[in-house]
PDB file of C-alpha atoms in Angstrom:
ATOM      1  CA  MET A   1     -18.132   0.088   3.081  1.00  0.00           C
ATOM      2  CA  ASN A   2     -16.180   3.308   2.571  1.00  0.00           C
ATOM      3  CA  HIS A   3     -12.461   3.136   1.811  1.00  0.00           C
ATOM      4  CA  TYR A   4      -9.753   5.775   2.157  1.00  0.00           C
ATOM      5  CA  GLN A   5      -6.483   6.152   0.319  1.00  0.00           C
ATOM      6  CA  LEU A   6      -3.493   6.538   2.655  1.00  0.00           C
ATOM      7  CA  SER A   7      -0.110   8.190   2.416  1.00  0.00           C
ATOM      8  CA  PHE A   8       2.729   8.933   4.811  1.00  0.00           C
ATOM      9  CA  THR A   9       2.072  11.997   6.885  1.00  0.00           C
ATOM     10  CA  LEU A  10       2.828  15.563   5.831  1.00  0.00           C
ATOM     11  CA  GLU A  11       2.035  16.853   9.336  1.00  0.00           C
ATOM     12  CA  LYS A  12       4.711  19.432  10.189  1.00  0.00           C
ATOM     13  CA  SER A  13       4.799  18.514  13.867  1.00  0.00           C
ATOM     14  CA  ILE A  14       5.796  14.975  12.874  1.00  0.00           C
ATOM     15  CA  ARG A  15       7.986  15.685   9.848  1.00  0.00           C
ATOM     16  CA  ARG A  16       9.521  18.796  11.482  1.00  0.00           C
ATOM     17  CA  ASN A  17      12.382  19.997   9.266  1.00  0.00           C
ATOM     18  CA  TYR A  18      12.756  16.770   7.312  1.00  0.00           C
ATOM     19  CA  GLU A  19      11.780  16.559   3.650  1.00  0.00           C
ATOM     20  CA  MET A  20      11.046  12.836   3.847  1.00  0.00           C
ATOM     21  CA  PRO A  21       8.658  10.911   6.140  1.00  0.00           C
ATOM     22  CA  HIS A  22       9.914   8.502   8.770  1.00  0.00           C
ATOM     23  CA  THR A  23      11.599   5.847   6.648  1.00  0.00           C
ATOM     24  CA  ILE A  24      12.969   2.396   7.404  1.00  0.00           C
ATOM     25  CA  SER A  25      15.855   1.047   5.351  1.00  0.00           C
ATOM     26  CA  ILE A  26      15.427  -2.709   4.953  1.00  0.00           C
ATOM     27  CA  GLU A  27      18.912  -4.113   5.464  1.00  0.00           C
ATOM     28  CA  SER A  28      18.473  -7.907   5.251  1.00  0.00           C
ATOM     29  CA  LYS A  29      20.438  -9.051   2.205  1.00  0.00           C
ATOM     30  CA  GLU A  30      18.481 -12.303   1.897  1.00  0.00           C
ATOM     31  CA  PHE A  31      15.222 -10.342   1.692  1.00  0.00           C
ATOM     32  CA  LEU A  32      16.604  -7.947  -0.921  1.00  0.00           C
ATOM     33  CA  ARG A  33      17.954 -10.845  -2.978  1.00  0.00           C
ATOM     34  CA  TYR A  34      14.643 -12.705  -2.723  1.00  0.00           C
ATOM     35  CA  ASN A  35      12.719  -9.738  -4.067  1.00  0.00           C
ATOM     36  CA  LEU A  36      15.079  -9.338  -6.994  1.00  0.00           C
ATOM     37  CA  GLU A  37      14.587 -12.998  -7.853  1.00  0.00           C
ATOM     38  CA  LYS A  38      10.838 -13.312  -7.184  1.00  0.00           C
ATOM     39  CA  ASN A  39       9.232  -9.871  -7.013  1.00  0.00           C
ATOM     40  CA  LYS A  40      11.105  -7.434  -9.226  1.00  0.00           C
ATOM     41  CA  THR A  41       8.284  -6.680 -11.676  1.00  0.00           C
ATOM     42  CA  ILE A  42       4.501  -6.791 -11.520  1.00  0.00           C
ATOM     43  CA  SER A  43       4.397  -9.748 -13.921  1.00  0.00           C
ATOM     44  CA  MET A  44       6.903 -11.576 -11.705  1.00  0.00           C
ATOM     45  CA  TYR A  45       4.754 -10.737  -8.674  1.00  0.00           C
ATOM     46  CA  PHE A  46       1.624 -12.334 -10.128  1.00  0.00           C
ATOM     47  CA  GLU A  47       3.597 -15.321 -11.394  1.00  0.00           C
ATOM     48  CA  ASN A  48       4.930 -16.034  -7.878  1.00  0.00           C
ATOM     49  CA  LYS A  49       2.045 -14.688  -5.800  1.00  0.00           C
ATOM     50  CA  LYS A  50       0.786 -18.038  -4.446  1.00  0.00           C
ATOM     51  CA  SER A  51       4.055 -18.798  -2.665  1.00  0.00           C
ATOM     52  CA  LEU A  52       5.616 -15.339  -2.534  1.00  0.00           C
ATOM     53  CA  TYR A  53       4.845 -14.483   1.083  1.00  0.00           C
ATOM     54  CA  ASP A  54       5.235 -17.992   2.528  1.00  0.00           C
ATOM     55  CA  GLU A  55       8.718 -18.368   1.072  1.00  0.00           C
ATOM     56  CA  MET A  56       9.816 -14.824   1.903  1.00  0.00           C
ATOM     57  CA  PRO A  57      12.740 -14.725   4.380  1.00  0.00           C
ATOM     58  CA  ASP A  58      11.998 -14.107   8.071  1.00  0.00           C
ATOM     59  CA  ASN A  59      14.067 -12.473  10.830  1.00  0.00           C
ATOM     60  CA  LEU A  60      14.331  -9.241   8.883  1.00  0.00           C
ATOM     61  CA  ARG A  61      16.469  -6.298   9.962  1.00  0.00           C
ATOM     62  CA  GLY A  62      16.231  -2.604   9.264  1.00  0.00           C
ATOM     63  CA  LYS A  63      17.256   0.826  10.478  1.00  0.00           C
ATOM     64  CA  LEU A  64      15.596   4.205  10.817  1.00  0.00           C
ATOM     65  CA  ILE A  65      16.970   6.858   8.456  1.00  0.00           C
ATOM     66  CA  LYS A  66      17.799  10.355   9.779  1.00  0.00           C
ATOM     67  CA  ARG A  67      15.298  10.274  12.643  1.00  0.00           C
ATOM     68  CA  LYS A  68      15.442  10.221  16.435  1.00  0.00           C
ATOM     69  CA  GLY A  69      12.392   8.033  17.040  1.00  0.00           C
ATOM     70  CA  VAL A  70      10.082   5.527  15.410  1.00  0.00           C
ATOM     71  CA  ILE A  71       6.323   5.990  14.873  1.00  0.00           C
ATOM     72  CA  ASP A  72       3.415   3.678  14.026  1.00  0.00           C
ATOM     73  CA  PHE A  73       3.213   4.049  10.241  1.00  0.00           C
ATOM     74  CA  MET A  74       6.459   4.510   8.284  1.00  0.00           C
ATOM     75  CA  ASP A  75       7.761   4.544   4.733  1.00  0.00           C
ATOM     76  CA  PHE A  76      10.486   2.145   3.583  1.00  0.00           C
ATOM     77  CA  THR A  77      13.343   1.698   1.165  1.00  0.00           C
ATOM     78  CA  PRO A  78      14.009   0.046  -1.225  1.00  0.00           C
ATOM     79  CA  SER A  79      10.616  -0.262  -2.909  1.00  0.00           C
ATOM     80  CA  CYS A  80       8.947  -3.665  -2.894  1.00  0.00           C
ATOM     81  CA  ILE A  81       5.831  -4.676  -4.808  1.00  0.00           C
ATOM     82  CA  SER A  82       2.750  -5.049  -2.531  1.00  0.00           C
ATOM     83  CA  LEU A  83       4.621  -3.709   0.524  1.00  0.00           C
ATOM     84  CA  VAL A  84       2.777  -0.595   1.738  1.00  0.00           C
ATOM     85  CA  ALA A  85       4.341   0.392   5.075  1.00  0.00           C
ATOM     86  CA  VAL A  86       6.375  -0.528   8.132  1.00  0.00           C
ATOM     87  CA  VAL A  87       3.892  -0.574  10.999  1.00  0.00           C
ATOM     88  CA  SER A  88       3.885  -0.881  14.768  1.00  0.00           C
ATOM     89  CA  HIS A  89       2.442  -3.668  16.908  1.00  0.00           C
ATOM     90  CA  LYS A  90      -0.484  -1.327  17.657  1.00  0.00           C
ATOM     91  CA  ILE A  91      -1.621  -1.581  14.036  1.00  0.00           C
ATOM     92  CA  LYS A  92      -1.254  -5.358  14.077  1.00  0.00           C
ATOM     93  CA  GLN A  93      -3.476  -5.415  17.177  1.00  0.00           C
ATOM     94  CA  ILE A  94      -6.109  -3.318  15.400  1.00  0.00           C
ATOM     95  CA  PHE A  95      -6.276  -5.789  12.507  1.00  0.00           C
ATOM     96  CA  GLU A  96      -6.615  -8.674  14.943  1.00  0.00           C
ATOM     97  CA  ARG A  97      -9.224  -6.905  17.073  1.00  0.00           C
ATOM     98  CA  LEU A  98     -11.356  -6.136  14.013  1.00  0.00           C
ATOM     99  CA  ASN A  99     -10.920  -9.668  12.616  1.00  0.00           C
ATOM    100  CA  VAL A 100      -9.632  -8.362   9.305  1.00  0.00           C
ATOM    101  CA  SER A 101      -9.422 -11.306   6.919  1.00  0.00           C
ATOM    102  CA  GLU A 102      -5.911 -12.739   6.787  1.00  0.00           C
ATOM    103  CA  ASP A 103      -6.398 -13.142   3.040  1.00  0.00           C
ATOM    104  CA  GLU A 104      -6.141  -9.360   2.768  1.00  0.00           C
ATOM    105  CA  TYR A 105      -2.763  -8.760   4.403  1.00  0.00           C
ATOM    106  CA  VAL A 106       0.580 -10.283   5.376  1.00  0.00           C
ATOM    107  CA  PHE A 107       2.837  -9.185   8.230  1.00  0.00           C
ATOM    108  CA  LYS A 108       6.575  -9.884   8.269  1.00  0.00           C
ATOM    109  CA  LYS A 109       8.324  -8.997  11.506  1.00  0.00           C
ATOM    110  CA  ILE A 110      11.302  -6.663  11.224  1.00  0.00           C
ATOM    111  CA  SER A 111      13.801  -5.691  13.925  1.00  0.00           C
ATOM    112  CA  ILE A 112      14.784  -2.030  13.785  1.00  0.00           C
ATOM    113  CA  LYS A 113      18.286  -1.166  14.944  1.00  0.00           C
ATOM    114  CA  ASP A 114      18.431   0.554  18.377  1.00  0.00           C
ATOM    115  CA  TYR A 115      14.700   0.013  19.071  1.00  0.00           C
ATOM    116  CA  ASP A 116      13.038  -2.697  21.148  1.00  0.00           C
ATOM    117  CA  GLU A 117       9.483  -2.152  19.895  1.00  0.00           C
ATOM    118  CA  GLU A 118       7.892  -4.716  17.578  1.00  0.00           C
ATOM    119  CA  PHE A 119       7.461  -3.629  13.957  1.00  0.00           C
ATOM    120  CA  TYR A 120       6.214  -5.355  10.830  1.00  0.00           C
ATOM    121  CA  LEU A 121       6.344  -5.040   7.082  1.00  0.00           C
ATOM    122  CA  LEU A 122       2.724  -4.750   5.971  1.00  0.00           C
ATOM    123  CA  PHE A 123       1.951  -6.338   2.603  1.00  0.00           C
ATOM    124  CA  ILE A 124      -1.425  -6.015   0.903  1.00  0.00           C
ATOM    125  CA  PRO A 125      -1.887  -8.492  -1.975  1.00  0.00           C
ATOM    126  CA  ILE A 126      -2.376  -6.599  -5.231  1.00  0.00           C
ATOM    127  CA  ILE A 127      -5.709  -6.839  -7.013  1.00  0.00           C
ATOM    128  CA  PRO A 128      -4.955  -7.386 -10.723  1.00  0.00           C
ATOM    129  CA  ASP A 129      -6.360  -4.975 -13.288  1.00  0.00           C
ATOM    130  CA  THR A 130      -8.383  -7.851 -14.719  1.00  0.00           C
ATOM    131  CA  GLU A 131     -10.705  -7.121 -11.757  1.00  0.00           C
ATOM    132  CA  PHE A 132     -11.372  -3.524 -12.851  1.00  0.00           C
ATOM    133  CA  VAL A 133     -14.760  -2.517 -14.233  1.00  0.00           C
ATOM    134  CA  TYR A 134     -13.254  -0.516 -17.082  1.00  0.00           C
ATOM    135  CA  PRO A 135     -16.322   1.388 -18.359  1.00  0.00           C
ATOM    136  CA  LYS A 136     -16.667   2.926 -14.861  1.00  0.00           C
ATOM    137  CA  CYS A 137     -12.981   3.803 -14.500  1.00  0.00           C
ATOM    138  CA  ILE A 138     -11.878   7.344 -15.328  1.00  0.00           C
ATOM    139  CA  PHE A 139      -8.468   8.215 -16.731  1.00  0.00           C
ATOM    140  CA  LYS A 140      -6.829  11.629 -17.148  1.00  0.00           C
ATOM    141  CA  ASP A 141      -4.159  12.690 -19.587  1.00  0.00           C
ATOM    142  CA  MET A 142      -0.933  13.129 -17.595  1.00  0.00           C
ATOM    143  CA  PHE A 143      -0.046  16.148 -19.734  1.00  0.00           C
ATOM    144  CA  ASP A 144      -3.535  17.669 -19.977  1.00  0.00           C
ATOM    145  CA  ASN A 145      -5.601  17.312 -16.810  1.00  0.00           C
ATOM    146  CA  GLY A 146      -8.750  18.422 -18.626  1.00  0.00           C
ATOM    147  CA  ASN A 147      -8.585  15.499 -21.050  1.00  0.00           C
ATOM    148  CA  ILE A 148     -10.648  12.704 -19.483  1.00  0.00           C
ATOM    149  CA  LYS A 149     -11.019   9.276 -21.040  1.00  0.00           C
ATOM    150  CA  THR A 150     -12.765   5.965 -20.413  1.00  0.00           C
ATOM    151  CA  PHE A 151     -12.167   2.527 -21.915  1.00  0.00           C
ATOM    152  CA  ASN A 152     -14.661  -0.227 -22.644  1.00  0.00           C
ATOM    153  CA  ASN A 153     -12.350  -3.032 -21.605  1.00  0.00           C
ATOM    154  CA  ARG A 154      -8.809  -3.930 -20.552  1.00  0.00           C
ATOM    155  CA  ALA A 155      -7.575  -4.621 -24.081  1.00  0.00           C
ATOM    156  CA  GLU A 156      -8.726  -1.202 -25.257  1.00  0.00           C
ATOM    157  CA  TYR A 157      -6.952   0.419 -22.302  1.00  0.00           C
ATOM    158  CA  TYR A 158      -3.642  -1.297 -23.034  1.00  0.00           C
ATOM    159  CA  ASN A 159      -3.863  -0.316 -26.681  1.00  0.00           C
ATOM    160  CA  ASP A 160      -4.138   3.376 -25.801  1.00  0.00           C
ATOM    161  CA  SER A 161      -3.031   4.015 -22.207  1.00  0.00           C
ATOM    162  CA  HIS A 162       0.523   5.307 -22.355  1.00  0.00           C
ATOM    163  CA  ASP A 163      -0.363   8.934 -21.564  1.00  0.00           C
ATOM    164  CA  PHE A 164      -3.264   8.336 -19.160  1.00  0.00           C
ATOM    165  CA  LEU A 165      -3.394   8.055 -15.361  1.00  0.00           C
ATOM    166  CA  LEU A 166      -6.133   6.206 -13.508  1.00  0.00           C
ATOM    167  CA  LYS A 167      -8.054   8.705 -11.355  1.00  0.00           C
ATOM    168  CA  LYS A 168     -11.242   6.771 -10.575  1.00  0.00           C
ATOM    169  CA  ILE A 169     -10.919   3.045  -9.912  1.00  0.00           C
ATOM    170  CA  ALA A 170     -13.967   0.821 -10.239  1.00  0.00           C
ATOM    171  CA  LEU A 171     -13.530  -2.667  -8.790  1.00  0.00           C
ATOM    172  CA  LYS A 172     -15.890  -5.608  -9.062  1.00  0.00           C
ATOM    173  CA  ASN A 173     -18.522  -5.769  -6.326  1.00  0.00           C
ATOM    174  CA  ILE A 174     -16.837  -8.731  -4.626  1.00  0.00           C
ATOM    175  CA  TYR A 175     -14.289  -6.280  -3.188  1.00  0.00           C
ATOM    176  CA  ARG A 176     -16.849  -3.930  -1.657  1.00  0.00           C
ATOM    177  CA  ASP A 177     -16.578  -5.475   1.825  1.00  0.00           C
ATOM    178  CA  TYR A 178     -12.802  -5.816   1.878  1.00  0.00           C
ATOM    179  CA  ASP A 179     -10.969  -3.901   4.598  1.00  0.00           C
ATOM    180  CA  LEU A 180      -7.740  -3.563   2.620  1.00  0.00           C
ATOM    181  CA  LEU A 181      -7.441  -2.816  -1.094  1.00  0.00           C
ATOM    182  CA  TYR A 182      -4.420  -2.383  -3.312  1.00  0.00           C
ATOM    183  CA  PRO A 183      -5.485  -2.232  -6.978  1.00  0.00           C
ATOM    184  CA  GLN A 184      -2.742  -2.720  -9.550  1.00  0.00           C
ATOM    185  CA  GLY A 185      -1.088   0.560 -10.511  1.00  0.00           C
ATOM    186  CA  CYS A 186      -2.909   2.523  -7.797  1.00  0.00           C
ATOM    187  CA  GLY A 187      -2.509   3.595  -4.195  1.00  0.00           C
ATOM    188  CA  PHE A 188      -3.598   1.473  -1.221  1.00  0.00           C
ATOM    189  CA  TYR A 189      -6.824   1.815   0.765  1.00  0.00           C
ATOM    190  CA  PHE A 190      -8.028   1.063   4.291  1.00  0.00           C
ATOM    191  CA  SER A 191     -11.680   0.635   5.253  1.00  0.00           C
ATOM    192  CA  GLU A 192     -13.497   3.219   7.328  1.00  0.00           C
ATOM    193  CA  ARG A 193     -13.648   0.916  10.338  1.00  0.00           C
ATOM    194  CA  ILE A 194      -9.856   0.475  10.322  1.00  0.00           C
ATOM    195  CA  ILE A 195      -9.358   4.233  10.004  1.00  0.00           C
ATOM    196  CA  ASN A 196     -11.742   4.829  12.906  1.00  0.00           C
ATOM    197  CA  ALA A 197      -9.809   2.355  15.050  1.00  0.00           C
ATOM    198  CA  MET A 198      -6.491   3.967  14.098  1.00  0.00           C
ATOM    199  CA  GLN A 199      -7.829   7.365  15.080  1.00  0.00           C
ATOM    200  CA  HIS A 200      -9.175   5.985  18.363  1.00  0.00           C
ATOM    201  CA  ASP A 201      -5.798   4.399  19.174  1.00  0.00           C
ATOM    202  CA  ASN A 202      -3.865   7.558  18.218  1.00  0.00           C
ATOM    203  CA  ILE A 203      -1.872   5.911  15.441  1.00  0.00           C
ATOM    204  CA  VAL A 204       0.826   8.285  14.185  1.00  0.00           C
ATOM    205  CA  GLY A 205       2.375   8.548  10.736  1.00  0.00           C
ATOM    206  CA  TYR A 206      -0.380   8.418   8.117  1.00  0.00           C
ATOM    207  CA  ASP A 207      -2.555  10.906   6.244  1.00  0.00           C
ATOM    208  CA  LEU A 208      -5.761  10.369   4.299  1.00  0.00           C
ATOM    209  CA  VAL A 209      -5.375  11.404   0.672  1.00  0.00           C
ATOM    210  CA  LYS A 210      -8.323  13.702  -0.050  1.00  0.00           C
ATOM    211  CA  GLY A 211      -7.253  15.403  -3.256  1.00  0.00           C
ATOM    212  CA  GLY A 212      -4.361  16.460  -5.424  1.00  0.00           C
ATOM    213  CA  TYR A 213      -2.317  14.817  -8.151  1.00  0.00           C
ATOM    214  CA  PHE A 214      -2.040  11.415  -6.417  1.00  0.00           C
ATOM    215  CA  TYR A 215      -5.681  11.152  -5.328  1.00  0.00           C
ATOM    216  CA  GLU A 216      -7.637   8.250  -6.843  1.00  0.00           C
ATOM    217  CA  GLU A 217     -11.337   7.794  -6.156  1.00  0.00           C
ATOM    218  CA  MET A 218     -12.525   4.281  -5.326  1.00  0.00           C
ATOM    219  CA  VAL A 219     -15.932   2.910  -6.428  1.00  0.00           C
ATOM    220  CA  PHE A 220     -17.480  -0.504  -6.992  1.00  0.00           C
ATOM    221  CA  GLY A 221     -19.732  -1.954  -9.625  1.00  0.00           C
TER     222      GLY A 221
END
Protein backbone atom coordinates (compact mmCIF):
# COMPACT_ATOMS: atom_id res chain seq x y z
CA MET A 1 0.00 0.00 0.00
CA ASN A 2 1.29 3.46 -0.90
CA HIS A 3 1.43 6.15 1.78
CA TYR A 4 1.62 9.93 1.46
CA GLN A 5 3.00 12.50 3.85
CA LEU A 6 0.55 15.32 4.61
CA SER A 7 0.86 18.94 5.61
CA PHE A 8 -1.52 21.87 6.00
CA THR A 9 -2.33 23.49 2.71
CA LEU A 10 -0.25 26.18 1.02
CA GLU A 11 -2.97 26.75 -1.59
CA LYS A 12 -3.27 30.52 -2.06
CA SER A 13 -7.01 30.42 -2.64
CA ILE A 14 -7.42 28.89 0.83
CA ARG A 15 -4.66 30.69 2.72
CA ARG A 16 -5.35 34.00 0.90
CA ASN A 17 -3.28 36.72 2.58
CA TYR A 18 -2.59 34.79 5.77
CA GLU A 19 0.88 33.50 6.59
CA MET A 20 -0.45 30.64 8.70
CA PRO A 21 -2.91 27.84 7.80
CA HIS A 22 -6.34 27.60 9.36
CA THR A 23 -5.49 27.03 13.01
CA ILE A 24 -7.54 26.02 16.04
CA SER A 25 -6.48 27.20 19.48
CA ILE A 26 -7.32 24.49 22.01
CA GLU A 27 -8.75 26.37 24.97
CA SER A 28 -9.76 23.65 27.46
CA LYS A 29 -7.58 24.12 30.54
CA GLU A 30 -8.12 20.55 31.74
CA PHE A 31 -6.82 19.22 28.41
CA LEU A 32 -3.77 21.50 28.48
CA ARG A 33 -3.01 20.51 32.07
CA TYR A 34 -3.42 16.82 31.26
CA ASN A 35 -0.90 17.02 28.44
CA LEU A 36 1.63 18.78 30.63
CA GLU A 37 1.27 16.03 33.21
CA LYS A 38 1.06 13.00 30.89
CA ASN A 39 2.28 13.91 27.41
CA LYS A 40 4.90 16.64 27.60
CA THR A 41 7.82 14.65 26.18
CA ILE A 42 8.16 11.67 23.87
CA SER A 43 9.42 9.48 26.73
CA MET A 44 6.40 10.53 28.80
CA TYR A 45 4.15 9.72 25.83
CA PHE A 46 5.40 6.14 25.54
CA GLU A 47 5.30 5.67 29.31
CA ASN A 48 1.60 6.65 29.41
CA LYS A 49 0.52 5.48 25.96
CA LYS A 50 -1.70 2.57 27.08
CA SER A 51 -4.06 4.83 29.02
CA LEU A 52 -3.24 8.20 27.49
CA TYR A 53 -6.21 8.53 25.16
CA ASP A 54 -8.79 6.81 27.38
CA GLU A 55 -8.04 9.12 30.29
CA MET A 56 -7.78 12.26 28.18
CA PRO A 57 -10.45 14.87 29.05
CA ASP A 58 -13.58 15.08 26.88
CA ASN A 59 -15.89 18.00 26.04
CA LEU A 60 -13.02 20.00 24.59
CA ARG A 61 -13.33 23.61 23.46
CA GLY A 62 -11.41 25.65 20.94
CA LYS A 63 -11.53 28.71 18.72
CA LEU A 64 -10.48 29.56 15.19
CA ILE A 65 -7.57 32.02 14.98
CA LYS A 66 -7.74 34.98 12.56
CA ARG A 67 -10.09 33.30 10.09
CA LYS A 68 -13.66 33.80 8.90
CA GLY A 69 -14.54 30.14 8.36
CA VAL A 70 -13.55 26.61 9.27
CA ILE A 71 -12.37 23.93 6.81
CA ASP A 72 -11.96 20.14 6.95
CA PHE A 73 -8.28 19.80 7.87
CA MET A 74 -6.75 22.39 10.23
CA ASP A 75 -3.61 23.03 12.24
CA PHE A 76 -3.72 23.52 16.01
CA THR A 77 -2.02 25.19 18.92
CA PRO A 78 -0.44 24.42 21.33
CA SER A 79 1.50 21.41 20.04
CA CYS A 80 0.57 18.01 21.41
CA ILE A 81 2.44 14.75 20.87
CA SER A 82 0.62 12.38 18.45
CA LEU A 83 -2.04 15.00 17.59
CA VAL A 84 -1.86 15.64 13.83
CA ALA A 85 -4.86 17.83 12.94
CA VAL A 86 -8.29 19.17 13.79
CA VAL A 87 -10.64 17.53 11.30
CA SER A 88 -14.25 17.75 10.20
CA HIS A 89 -16.98 15.13 10.54
CA LYS A 90 -16.49 14.40 6.82
CA ILE A 91 -13.05 12.97 7.56
CA LYS A 92 -14.41 10.91 10.44
CA GLN A 93 -17.00 9.49 8.04
CA ILE A 94 -14.28 8.56 5.55
CA PHE A 95 -12.39 6.57 8.20
CA GLU A 96 -15.59 4.78 9.18
CA ARG A 97 -16.62 4.09 5.58
CA LEU A 98 -13.21 2.58 4.79
CA ASN A 99 -13.16 0.57 8.04
CA VAL A 100 -9.81 2.02 9.06
CA SER A 101 -8.61 0.09 12.09
CA GLU A 102 -9.45 1.90 15.32
CA ASP A 103 -6.03 0.86 16.60
CA GLU A 104 -4.54 3.39 14.18
CA TYR A 105 -6.33 6.56 15.27
CA VAL A 106 -8.21 8.31 18.07
CA PHE A 107 -10.81 11.06 17.70
CA LYS A 108 -11.60 13.52 20.48
CA LYS A 109 -14.56 15.79 19.81
CA ILE A 110 -13.92 19.52 20.09
CA SER A 111 -16.45 22.35 20.01
CA ILE A 112 -15.23 25.38 18.07
CA LYS A 113 -16.50 28.76 19.22
CA ASP A 114 -19.14 30.32 16.90
CA TYR A 115 -19.45 27.16 14.74
CA ASP A 116 -22.07 24.42 14.92
CA GLU A 117 -20.23 21.86 12.77
CA GLU A 118 -18.71 18.78 14.41
CA PHE A 119 -14.91 18.73 14.63
CA TYR A 120 -12.41 16.34 16.17
CA LEU A 121 -8.83 16.23 17.32
CA LEU A 122 -7.20 13.48 15.27
CA PHE A 123 -4.49 11.52 17.09
CA ILE A 124 -2.33 8.92 15.37
CA PRO A 125 -0.42 6.70 17.83
CA ILE A 126 3.32 7.14 17.32
CA ILE A 127 5.36 4.22 16.05
CA PRO A 128 8.53 4.05 18.19
CA ASP A 129 11.92 4.18 16.51
CA THR A 130 12.57 0.67 17.79
CA GLU A 131 10.37 -0.35 14.82
CA PHE A 132 12.69 1.25 12.24
CA VAL A 133 14.79 -0.91 9.92
CA TYR A 134 17.91 1.19 10.42
CA PRO A 135 20.16 -0.14 7.63
CA LYS A 136 17.47 0.93 5.12
CA CYS A 137 16.92 4.38 6.64
CA ILE A 138 18.73 7.34 5.11
CA PHE A 139 19.86 10.37 7.08
CA LYS A 140 21.17 13.72 5.82
CA ASP A 141 23.43 16.18 7.56
CA MET A 142 21.27 19.18 8.55
CA PHE A 143 24.16 21.51 7.70
CA ASP A 144 25.38 19.72 4.56
CA ASN A 145 22.59 18.25 2.44
CA GLY A 146 25.09 16.30 0.34
CA ASN A 147 26.35 14.34 3.35
CA ILE A 148 24.23 11.17 3.51
CA LYS A 149 24.58 8.58 6.25
CA THR A 150 23.12 5.24 7.30
CA PHE A 151 23.28 3.40 10.62
CA ASN A 152 23.38 -0.33 11.28
CA ASN A 153 21.15 -0.17 14.33
CA ARG A 154 19.38 2.14 16.78
CA ALA A 155 22.26 2.28 19.25
CA GLU A 156 24.67 3.38 16.53
CA TYR A 157 22.21 6.09 15.46
CA TYR A 158 21.86 7.51 18.96
CA ASN A 159 25.62 7.55 19.40
CA ASP A 160 26.08 9.73 16.31
CA SER A 161 22.79 11.38 15.30
CA HIS A 162 22.88 14.92 16.62
CA ASP A 163 23.48 16.57 13.24
CA PHE A 164 21.44 14.22 11.04
CA LEU A 165 17.83 14.36 9.84
CA LEU A 166 15.86 11.29 8.82
CA LYS A 167 14.96 11.59 5.12
CA LYS A 168 14.02 8.00 4.25
CA ILE A 169 12.10 6.01 6.86
CA ALA A 170 12.08 2.22 6.67
CA LEU A 171 9.50 0.55 8.90
CA LYS A 172 9.09 -3.14 9.62
CA ASN A 173 6.85 -4.98 7.16
CA ILE A 174 4.03 -5.33 9.71
CA TYR A 175 3.17 -1.67 9.04
CA ARG A 176 2.88 -2.02 5.27
CA ASP A 177 -0.92 -2.39 5.33
CA TYR A 178 -1.60 0.33 7.88
CA ASP A 179 -3.74 3.24 6.71
CA LEU A 180 -2.23 5.74 9.15
CA LEU A 181 1.44 6.02 10.09
CA TYR A 182 3.23 8.39 12.41
CA PRO A 183 6.84 7.26 12.92
CA GLN A 184 8.70 8.80 15.85
CA GLY A 185 10.47 12.02 14.88
CA CYS A 186 8.85 12.12 11.43
CA GLY A 187 5.80 13.50 9.67
CA PHE A 188 2.47 11.66 9.47
CA TYR A 189 1.18 9.59 6.55
CA PHE A 190 -2.19 8.57 5.12
CA SER A 191 -2.73 5.58 2.84
CA GLU A 192 -3.54 6.01 -0.83
CA ARG A 193 -7.10 4.79 -0.34
CA ILE A 194 -7.76 7.45 2.32
CA ILE A 195 -6.27 10.14 0.08
CA ASN A 196 -8.44 8.98 -2.82
CA ALA A 197 -11.54 9.18 -0.62
CA MET A 198 -10.56 12.65 0.61
CA GLN A 199 -10.15 13.83 -2.95
CA HIS A 200 -13.49 12.29 -3.95
CA ASP A 201 -15.24 14.01 -1.03
CA ASN A 202 -13.56 17.37 -1.74
CA ILE A 203 -11.80 17.59 1.62
CA VAL A 204 -10.20 21.02 2.04
CA GLY A 205 -7.11 22.00 4.00
CA TYR A 206 -4.34 19.50 3.31
CA ASP A 207 -1.46 19.15 0.85
CA LEU A 208 0.62 16.12 -0.07
CA VAL A 209 4.29 16.67 0.70
CA LYS A 210 6.14 15.73 -2.50
CA GLY A 211 9.55 17.27 -1.93
CA GLY A 212 11.53 19.93 -0.14
CA TYR A 213 13.24 20.19 3.23
CA PHE A 214 10.44 18.48 5.20
CA TYR A 215 9.84 15.61 2.77
CA GLU A 216 10.54 12.12 4.14
CA GLU A 217 10.26 9.05 1.94
CA MET A 218 8.47 6.03 3.41
CA VAL A 219 9.50 2.42 2.66
CA PHE A 220 9.09 -0.97 4.31
CA GLY A 221 11.37 -3.90 4.86
